[in-house]
CSV table of C-alpha atoms in Angstrom, one decimal:
chain,number,residue,atom,x,y,z
A,312,UNK,CA,12.6,16.7,-32.9
A,313,UNK,CA,10.6,19.0,-34.6
A,314,UNK,CA,11.3,21.9,-37.2
A,315,UNK,CA,10.4,25.5,-37.4
A,316,UNK,CA,8.6,27.2,-40.2
A,317,UNK,CA,11.8,27.9,-42.4
A,318,UNK,CA,12.6,24.2,-41.9
A,319,UNK,CA,15.4,24.4,-39.4
A,320,UNK,CA,15.6,22.1,-36.5
A,321,UNK,CA,14.3,23.5,-33.2
A,322,UNK,CA,17.0,23.4,-30.3
A,323,UNK,CA,16.0,22.5,-26.8
A,324,UNK,CA,16.7,25.3,-24.5
A,325,UNK,CA,19.8,24.5,-22.1
A,326,UNK,CA,20.6,26.2,-18.7
A,327,UNK,CA,22.2,29.2,-20.3
A,328,UNK,CA,19.0,30.2,-22.2
A,329,UNK,CA,17.4,30.2,-18.6
A,330,UNK,CA,20.1,32.3,-17.2
A,331,UNK,CA,20.1,34.9,-20.1
A,332,UNK,CA,16.3,35.1,-19.9
A,333,UNK,CA,16.2,35.5,-16.2
A,334,UNK,CA,19.2,37.9,-16.3
A,335,UNK,CA,21.7,35.7,-13.6
A,336,UNK,CA,24.6,33.8,-14.1
A,337,UNK,CA,24.7,30.1,-15.0
A,338,UNK,CA,25.7,28.9,-11.6
A,339,UNK,CA,22.7,30.7,-9.9
A,340,UNK,CA,20.3,28.6,-12.1
A,341,UNK,CA,21.9,25.6,-11.1
A,342,UNK,CA,21.8,26.5,-7.2
A,343,UNK,CA,18.1,27.2,-7.6
A,344,UNK,CA,17.7,23.5,-9.4
A,345,UNK,CA,19.4,22.3,-6.7
A,346,UNK,CA,17.6,23.8,-3.9
A,347,UNK,CA,21.1,25.4,-2.6
A,348,UNK,CA,20.2,27.7,0.1
A,349,UNK,CA,21.0,31.4,0.2
A,350,UNK,CA,19.2,32.2,-3.1
A,351,UNK,CA,17.3,35.5,-2.8
A,352,UNK,CA,13.4,34.8,-3.3
A,353,UNK,CA,13.1,37.4,-6.0
A,354,UNK,CA,15.6,35.8,-8.1
A,355,UNK,CA,14.9,32.4,-7.5
A,356,UNK,CA,11.2,33.6,-9.0
A,357,UNK,CA,12.9,34.7,-11.7
A,358,UNK,CA,14.8,31.7,-12.7
A,359,UNK,CA,11.9,29.8,-12.0
A,360,UNK,CA,9.5,31.9,-14.3
A,361,UNK,CA,12.2,31.5,-17.0
A,362,UNK,CA,12.1,27.9,-16.9
A,363,UNK,CA,8.7,27.6,-17.0
A,364,UNK,CA,8.3,30.0,-20.4
A,365,UNK,CA,11.3,28.0,-21.6
A,366,UNK,CA,9.6,24.4,-21.0
A,367,UNK,CA,13.2,23.9,-19.7
A,368,UNK,CA,13.7,20.4,-18.7
A,369,UNK,CA,17.3,19.9,-16.6
A,370,UNK,CA,19.4,17.0,-17.9
A,371,UNK,CA,18.9,14.4,-14.7
A,372,UNK,CA,22.5,12.5,-15.6
A,373,UNK,CA,24.2,15.8,-15.4
A,374,UNK,CA,22.5,17.2,-12.4
A,375,UNK,CA,23.1,13.4,-10.7
A,376,UNK,CA,26.9,14.0,-11.1
A,377,UNK,CA,27.0,17.5,-9.5
A,378,UNK,CA,24.7,16.6,-6.2
A,379,UNK,CA,25.9,13.0,-6.2
A,380,UNK,CA,21.9,12.5,-5.9
A,381,UNK,CA,20.1,10.4,-8.3
A,382,UNK,CA,16.6,11.7,-6.8
A,383,UNK,CA,15.6,7.9,-7.9
A,384,UNK,CA,14.0,5.4,-5.7
A,385,UNK,CA,13.4,1.7,-6.0
A,386,UNK,CA,10.4,-0.7,-5.3
A,387,UNK,CA,10.7,-4.1,-5.4
A,388,UNK,CA,6.5,-5.1,-5.8
A,389,UNK,CA,4.7,-8.5,-5.6
A,390,UNK,CA,3.4,-9.3,-9.2
A,391,UNK,CA,-0.2,-9.1,-8.2
A,392,UNK,CA,-3.7,-7.5,-8.8
A,393,UNK,CA,-5.0,-7.6,-5.9
A,394,UNK,CA,-6.3,-4.9,-4.3
A,395,UNK,CA,-3.9,-4.7,-1.1
A,396,UNK,CA,-0.4,-5.0,-3.0
A,397,UNK,CA,-1.6,-2.5,-6.0
A,398,UNK,CA,-2.7,0.0,-3.6
A,399,UNK,CA,0.3,-0.1,-1.5
A,400,UNK,CA,2.4,0.5,-4.7
A,401,UNK,CA,0.4,3.2,-5.6
A,402,UNK,CA,0.6,4.9,-2.3
A,403,UNK,CA,4.3,4.8,-2.2
A,404,UNK,CA,4.6,6.1,-5.9
A,405,UNK,CA,2.3,9.0,-5.3
A,406,UNK,CA,4.2,9.9,-2.1
A,407,UNK,CA,7.5,9.3,-3.8
A,408,UNK,CA,6.4,11.8,-6.5
A,409,UNK,CA,5.1,14.5,-4.1
A,410,UNK,CA,8.6,14.5,-2.4
A,411,UNK,CA,10.4,15.0,-5.6
A,412,UNK,CA,11.5,11.3,-6.5
A,413,UNK,CA,11.6,9.5,-9.4
A,414,UNK,CA,10.3,5.6,-8.8
A,415,UNK,CA,11.9,2.5,-10.5
A,416,UNK,CA,9.5,-0.6,-9.9
A,417,UNK,CA,10.5,-4.4,-10.3
A,418,UNK,CA,7.8,-6.7,-10.1
A,419,UNK,CA,8.4,-10.2,-9.2
A,420,UNK,CA,6.2,-13.4,-9.2
A,421,UNK,CA,8.0,-15.1,-6.6
A,422,UNK,CA,9.1,-13.5,-3.7
A,423,UNK,CA,11.9,-15.8,-2.4
A,424,UNK,CA,15.1,-14.8,-1.3
A,425,UNK,CA,17.4,-15.1,-4.6
A,426,UNK,CA,14.5,-13.2,-7.0
A,427,UNK,CA,14.3,-10.3,-4.2
A,428,UNK,CA,18.1,-10.1,-3.7
A,429,UNK,CA,18.5,-10.0,-7.5
A,430,UNK,CA,15.6,-7.5,-7.9
A,431,UNK,CA,17.3,-5.0,-5.5
A,432,UNK,CA,21.1,-5.2,-7.1
A,433,UNK,CA,19.3,-4.4,-10.3
A,434,UNK,CA,17.8,-1.4,-8.6
A,435,UNK,CA,21.3,-0.4,-7.0
A,436,UNK,CA,22.5,-0.8,-10.6
A,437,UNK,CA,20.3,1.7,-11.9
A,438,UNK,CA,21.4,4.3,-9.2
A,439,UNK,CA,18.7,4.0,-7.0
A,440,UNK,CA,19.4,5.9,-3.4
A,441,UNK,CA,17.3,3.6,-1.6
A,442,UNK,CA,14.8,0.8,-2.0
A,443,UNK,CA,11.2,0.2,-0.8
A,444,UNK,CA,10.0,-3.7,-0.5
A,445,UNK,CA,6.7,-4.5,-0.7
A,446,UNK,CA,6.6,-7.9,1.8
A,447,UNK,CA,3.2,-9.4,2.3
A,448,UNK,CA,4.1,-12.9,2.3
A,449,UNK,CA,6.1,-14.7,4.9
A,450,UNK,CA,8.8,-16.0,2.4
A,451,UNK,CA,9.2,-12.1,1.5
A,452,UNK,CA,10.2,-11.1,5.0
A,453,UNK,CA,12.6,-14.2,5.4
A,454,UNK,CA,14.1,-12.8,2.2
A,455,UNK,CA,14.1,-9.4,3.3
A,456,UNK,CA,15.7,-10.2,6.3
A,457,UNK,CA,18.3,-12.3,4.5
A,458,UNK,CA,19.4,-9.1,1.9
A,459,UNK,CA,22.6,-7.6,1.4
A,460,UNK,CA,22.5,-3.9,0.2
A,461,UNK,CA,24.7,-1.0,0.4
A,462,UNK,CA,21.5,1.0,-0.2
A,463,UNK,CA,18.7,2.1,3.0
A,464,UNK,CA,16.0,-0.5,2.5
A,465,UNK,CA,12.4,-0.1,3.8
A,466,UNK,CA,9.6,-2.7,4.2
A,467,UNK,CA,5.9,-2.4,3.6
A,468,UNK,CA,3.4,-4.7,4.5
A,469,UNK,CA,5.4,-7.1,6.5
A,470,UNK,CA,3.7,-7.3,10.1
A,471,UNK,CA,6.0,-7.1,12.8
A,472,UNK,CA,8.6,-9.8,11.5
A,473,UNK,CA,10.9,-7.5,9.2
A,474,UNK,CA,14.4,-6.5,10.6
A,475,UNK,CA,14.5,-3.3,8.3
A,476,UNK,CA,12.5,-0.3,8.9
A,477,UNK,CA,9.1,-1.4,8.1
A,478,UNK,CA,5.5,0.1,8.0
A,479,UNK,CA,2.7,-1.8,8.3
A,480,UNK,CA,-1.3,-1.4,8.7
A,481,UNK,CA,-2.7,-2.6,12.0
A,482,UNK,CA,-4.4,-5.8,10.8
A,483,UNK,CA,-4.9,-7.3,14.0
A,484,UNK,CA,-6.0,-4.1,15.9
A,485,UNK,CA,-8.5,-3.8,12.5
A,486,UNK,CA,-10.1,-7.1,13.2
A,487,UNK,CA,-10.3,-7.0,16.7
A,488,UNK,CA,-12.5,-3.9,16.0
A,489,UNK,CA,-14.8,-5.7,13.4
A,490,UNK,CA,-14.9,-8.8,15.8
A,491,UNK,CA,-15.9,-6.5,18.8
A,492,UNK,CA,-18.2,-4.7,17.1
A,493,UNK,CA,-20.1,-7.7,16.3
A,494,UNK,CA,-19.8,-9.1,19.9
A,495,UNK,CA,-21.6,-5.5,21.0
A,496,UNK,CA,-24.3,-6.1,18.7
A,497,UNK,CA,-25.4,-9.3,20.8
A,498,UNK,CA,-23.4,-12.1,18.5
A,499,UNK,CA,-22.7,-14.9,20.5
A,500,UNK,CA,-19.3,-15.6,18.5
A,501,UNK,CA,-18.1,-14.4,14.9
A,502,UNK,CA,-17.3,-16.8,12.3
A,503,UNK,CA,-14.2,-16.0,10.2
A,504,UNK,CA,-13.1,-16.4,6.7
A,505,UNK,CA,-9.5,-15.9,6.4
A,506,UNK,CA,-7.0,-15.5,3.7
A,507,UNK,CA,-4.1,-17.5,2.6
A,508,UNK,CA,-2.2,-19.0,6.0
A,509,UNK,CA,1.6,-17.7,4.1
A,510,UNK,CA,0.0,-14.1,3.9
A,511,UNK,CA,1.0,-12.0,7.2
A,512,UNK,CA,-1.8,-10.1,6.6
A,513,UNK,CA,-4.4,-13.0,6.7
A,514,UNK,CA,-2.2,-14.3,9.5
A,515,UNK,CA,-2.7,-11.0,11.7
A,516,UNK,CA,-6.4,-10.8,11.0
A,517,UNK,CA,-6.6,-14.1,12.1
A,518,UNK,CA,-5.0,-13.5,15.3
A,519,UNK,CA,-6.9,-10.6,16.0
A,520,UNK,CA,-9.9,-11.9,15.4
A,521,UNK,CA,-9.3,-15.0,17.7
A,522,UNK,CA,-8.0,-12.7,20.6
A,523,UNK,CA,-10.8,-10.7,20.6
A,524,UNK,CA,-13.2,-13.5,20.7
A,525,UNK,CA,-10.8,-15.5,23.6
A,526,UNK,CA,-11.0,-11.8,25.6
A,527,UNK,CA,-14.7,-12.2,25.5
A,528,UNK,CA,-15.2,-15.4,26.6
A,529,UNK,CA,-16.8,-16.1,23.1
A,530,UNK,CA,-16.5,-19.7,21.1
A,531,UNK,CA,-13.9,-19.5,18.8
A,532,UNK,CA,-15.3,-21.5,15.4
A,533,UNK,CA,-13.3,-23.2,12.9
A,534,UNK,CA,-11.5,-21.3,10.5
A,535,UNK,CA,-13.1,-21.2,6.8
A,536,UNK,CA,-9.9,-20.0,4.3
A,537,UNK,CA,-10.4,-18.7,1.1
A,538,UNK,CA,-7.6,-17.0,-1.7
A,539,UNK,CA,-8.4,-13.6,-1.3
A,540,UNK,CA,-10.4,-14.0,-4.7
A,541,UNK,CA,-14.5,-13.5,-4.5
A,542,UNK,CA,-14.8,-17.2,-6.3
A,543,UNK,CA,-13.4,-18.5,-2.7
A,544,UNK,CA,-15.4,-16.5,-0.8
A,545,UNK,CA,-18.6,-17.9,-2.7
A,546,UNK,CA,-17.5,-21.6,-2.0
A,547,UNK,CA,-16.8,-20.9,1.4
A,548,UNK,CA,-20.0,-19.3,2.1
A,549,UNK,CA,-21.9,-22.6,0.6
A,550,UNK,CA,-20.8,-23.9,3.5
A,551,UNK,CA,-21.4,-21.6,5.7
A,552,UNK,CA,-25.0,-21.2,4.7
A,553,UNK,CA,-25.6,-24.7,5.7
A,554,UNK,CA,-24.6,-23.6,9.3
A,555,UNK,CA,-27.9,-22.4,11.0
A,556,UNK,CA,-26.2,-21.1,14.1
A,557,UNK,CA,-24.1,-18.6,12.3
A,558,UNK,CA,-24.9,-15.0,12.8
A,559,UNK,CA,-21.9,-13.2,12.0
A,560,UNK,CA,-18.7,-13.5,10.0
A,561,UNK,CA,-15.5,-11.5,9.4
A,562,UNK,CA,-14.0,-11.6,6.2
A,563,UNK,CA,-10.3,-11.5,5.6
A,564,UNK,CA,-10.8,-9.1,2.7
A,565,UNK,CA,-13.9,-7.3,0.8
A,566,UNK,CA,-13.5,-9.6,-2.4
A,567,UNK,CA,-14.2,-12.8,-0.4
A,568,UNK,CA,-17.1,-10.8,1.5
A,569,UNK,CA,-18.6,-10.3,-2.2
A,570,UNK,CA,-18.5,-14.0,-3.0
A,571,UNK,CA,-19.9,-14.8,0.9
A,572,UNK,CA,-22.8,-12.5,0.1
A,573,UNK,CA,-23.8,-13.9,-3.4
A,574,UNK,CA,-23.8,-17.4,-1.6
A,575,UNK,CA,-25.8,-16.3,1.3
A,576,UNK,CA,-28.4,-14.7,-0.9
A,577,UNK,CA,-28.8,-18.0,-3.2
A,578,UNK,CA,-29.3,-19.8,-0.2
A,579,UNK,CA,-31.7,-17.5,1.2
A,580,UNK,CA,-30.2,-16.1,3.9
A,581,UNK,CA,-30.7,-12.8,4.2
A,582,UNK,CA,-28.1,-9.7,5.3
A,583,UNK,CA,-28.0,-8.6,8.0
A,584,UNK,CA,-31.2,-9.8,9.0
A,585,UNK,CA,-30.1,-13.6,9.6
A,586,UNK,CA,-26.1,-12.9,9.0
A,587,UNK,CA,-23.9,-9.7,9.7
A,588,UNK,CA,-20.7,-9.5,7.4
A,589,UNK,CA,-17.8,-7.6,7.7
A,590,UNK,CA,-15.0,-7.2,5.2
A,591,UNK,CA,-11.6,-5.9,5.4
A,592,UNK,CA,-9.8,-3.3,2.9
A,593,UNK,CA,-12.8,-0.8,1.9
A,594,UNK,CA,-12.4,-1.3,-2.0
A,595,UNK,CA,-14.2,1.5,-4.0
A,596,UNK,CA,-16.9,-1.3,-4.8
A,597,UNK,CA,-17.8,-2.0,-1.4
A,598,UNK,CA,-20.3,0.7,-0.6
A,599,UNK,CA,-22.3,-0.6,-3.9
A,600,UNK,CA,-22.5,-4.2,-2.7
A,601,UNK,CA,-26.0,-5.6,-1.7
A,602,UNK,CA,-26.1,-4.5,0.9
A,603,UNK,CA,-23.3,-1.9,1.0
A,604,UNK,CA,-20.8,-3.6,3.2
A,605,UNK,CA,-19.4,-2.7,6.6
A,606,UNK,CA,-15.6,-3.0,6.2
A,607,UNK,CA,-12.2,-1.9,7.9
A,608,UNK,CA,-10.5,1.0,5.5
A,609,UNK,CA,-7.0,1.3,5.1
A,610,UNK,CA,-5.2,4.5,4.2
A,611,UNK,CA,-2.9,3.4,1.4
A,612,UNK,CA,-2.1,7.2,0.8
A,613,UNK,CA,-0.5,7.1,4.5
A,614,UNK,CA,1.3,4.3,4.3
A,615,UNK,CA,3.0,5.2,1.1
A,616,UNK,CA,3.6,8.6,2.7
A,617,UNK,CA,5.0,7.2,6.1
A,618,UNK,CA,7.4,4.6,3.7
A,619,UNK,CA,8.9,7.5,2.1
A,620,UNK,CA,9.3,9.3,5.1
A,621,UNK,CA,11.4,6.5,6.6
A,622,UNK,CA,13.3,5.9,3.7
A,623,UNK,CA,14.2,9.4,3.4
A,624,UNK,CA,15.2,9.7,7.1
A,625,UNK,CA,17.5,6.2,6.7
A,626,UNK,CA,18.8,8.5,3.3
A,627,UNK,CA,19.6,11.8,5.4
A,628,UNK,CA,21.0,9.7,8.6
A,629,UNK,CA,17.8,10.7,10.7
A,630,UNK,CA,17.0,7.2,11.5
A,631,UNK,CA,19.4,6.0,14.1
A,632,UNK,CA,18.1,2.2,14.4
A,633,UNK,CA,15.3,0.1,12.5
A,634,UNK,CA,11.9,1.8,13.2
A,635,UNK,CA,8.4,0.3,13.0
A,636,UNK,CA,5.7,2.3,12.0
A,637,UNK,CA,1.9,0.9,12.2
A,638,UNK,CA,-0.8,2.5,10.7
A,639,UNK,CA,-4.3,2.2,12.4
A,640,UNK,CA,-6.9,1.3,10.1
A,641,UNK,CA,-10.6,2.4,10.6
A,642,UNK,CA,-14.2,0.7,10.8
A,643,UNK,CA,-16.7,2.1,7.9
A,644,UNK,CA,-20.0,1.1,9.2
A,645,UNK,CA,-22.8,0.6,6.4
A,646,UNK,CA,-25.7,-1.9,6.1
A,647,UNK,CA,-24.4,-5.9,6.2
A,648,UNK,CA,-24.5,-5.6,9.7
A,649,UNK,CA,-27.3,-5.4,12.5
A,650,UNK,CA,-28.1,-6.9,16.3
A,651,UNK,CA,-28.3,-10.5,16.5
A,652,UNK,CA,-31.6,-12.4,16.4
A,653,UNK,CA,-32.5,-14.1,19.8
A,654,UNK,CA,-33.7,-17.6,18.9
């Protein structure tokens, strides 16, 4: 805390200072801060102007005692630098701030039942009003299904398998759009570079790819599998490059597509003249790959907003039963795809 020019300690402004400057009562300031109705607009404007002038910061602990609301939400996150989970967390945090909530985040290395339950218990002890669980793996979905909690829960990224209100991206739909686009360009079939088998996103994208091929009467090639990394995409790409009948590949994420592009380039296989490539995510770098990558874009900001909408609905009693919200991704066309070459 600083001192003034006379060396005396500066005092932080309190609610009474705001009331005095605005010319209102202490109770009126409290009603404005707590969003109470029946405050005249000109009175509210004077109070808010006084708050700004004094740089007044409400005591959150005192406010919680009065309103019985902490305005804090908990997030249980998977400890990962992968673009998908990290972007989900960012989308949730942004949406929470916009809705006027603080966020307390717990990151876990393991999403087993015990770890997730302990994380939710810690957040509940901190006084959070509700919890969002980012659950991208099958183990996380099982853990969420077994959770015991006295606060509302919402799962994000858990496909259709969660037993709590859930928000996810339409991975099957996005994979089907990507696969169908390549078939429409005349490719006899589409090969798939899938993600880890225990990830729900990987499972759903593989299923969307497979169902689209079967519906079109196209052959279903054996799946190549990676671990989401560009390195694994490169290693799979070395194998794919040796298969002379491959003309199109759908990759379960953009990082693996990047590795694939590198392997195809080293093998002398031109993209898209010989092989078309589509990714999934639309990471910021995708437009700068060589060639720029056609991909399936996820709207993580919308995902965060809808997750907060579900959770706040639970808090306010608006959600009568578990709800599932699925956000449709969209294709972003760039220069990594082209018509099939007729041999």
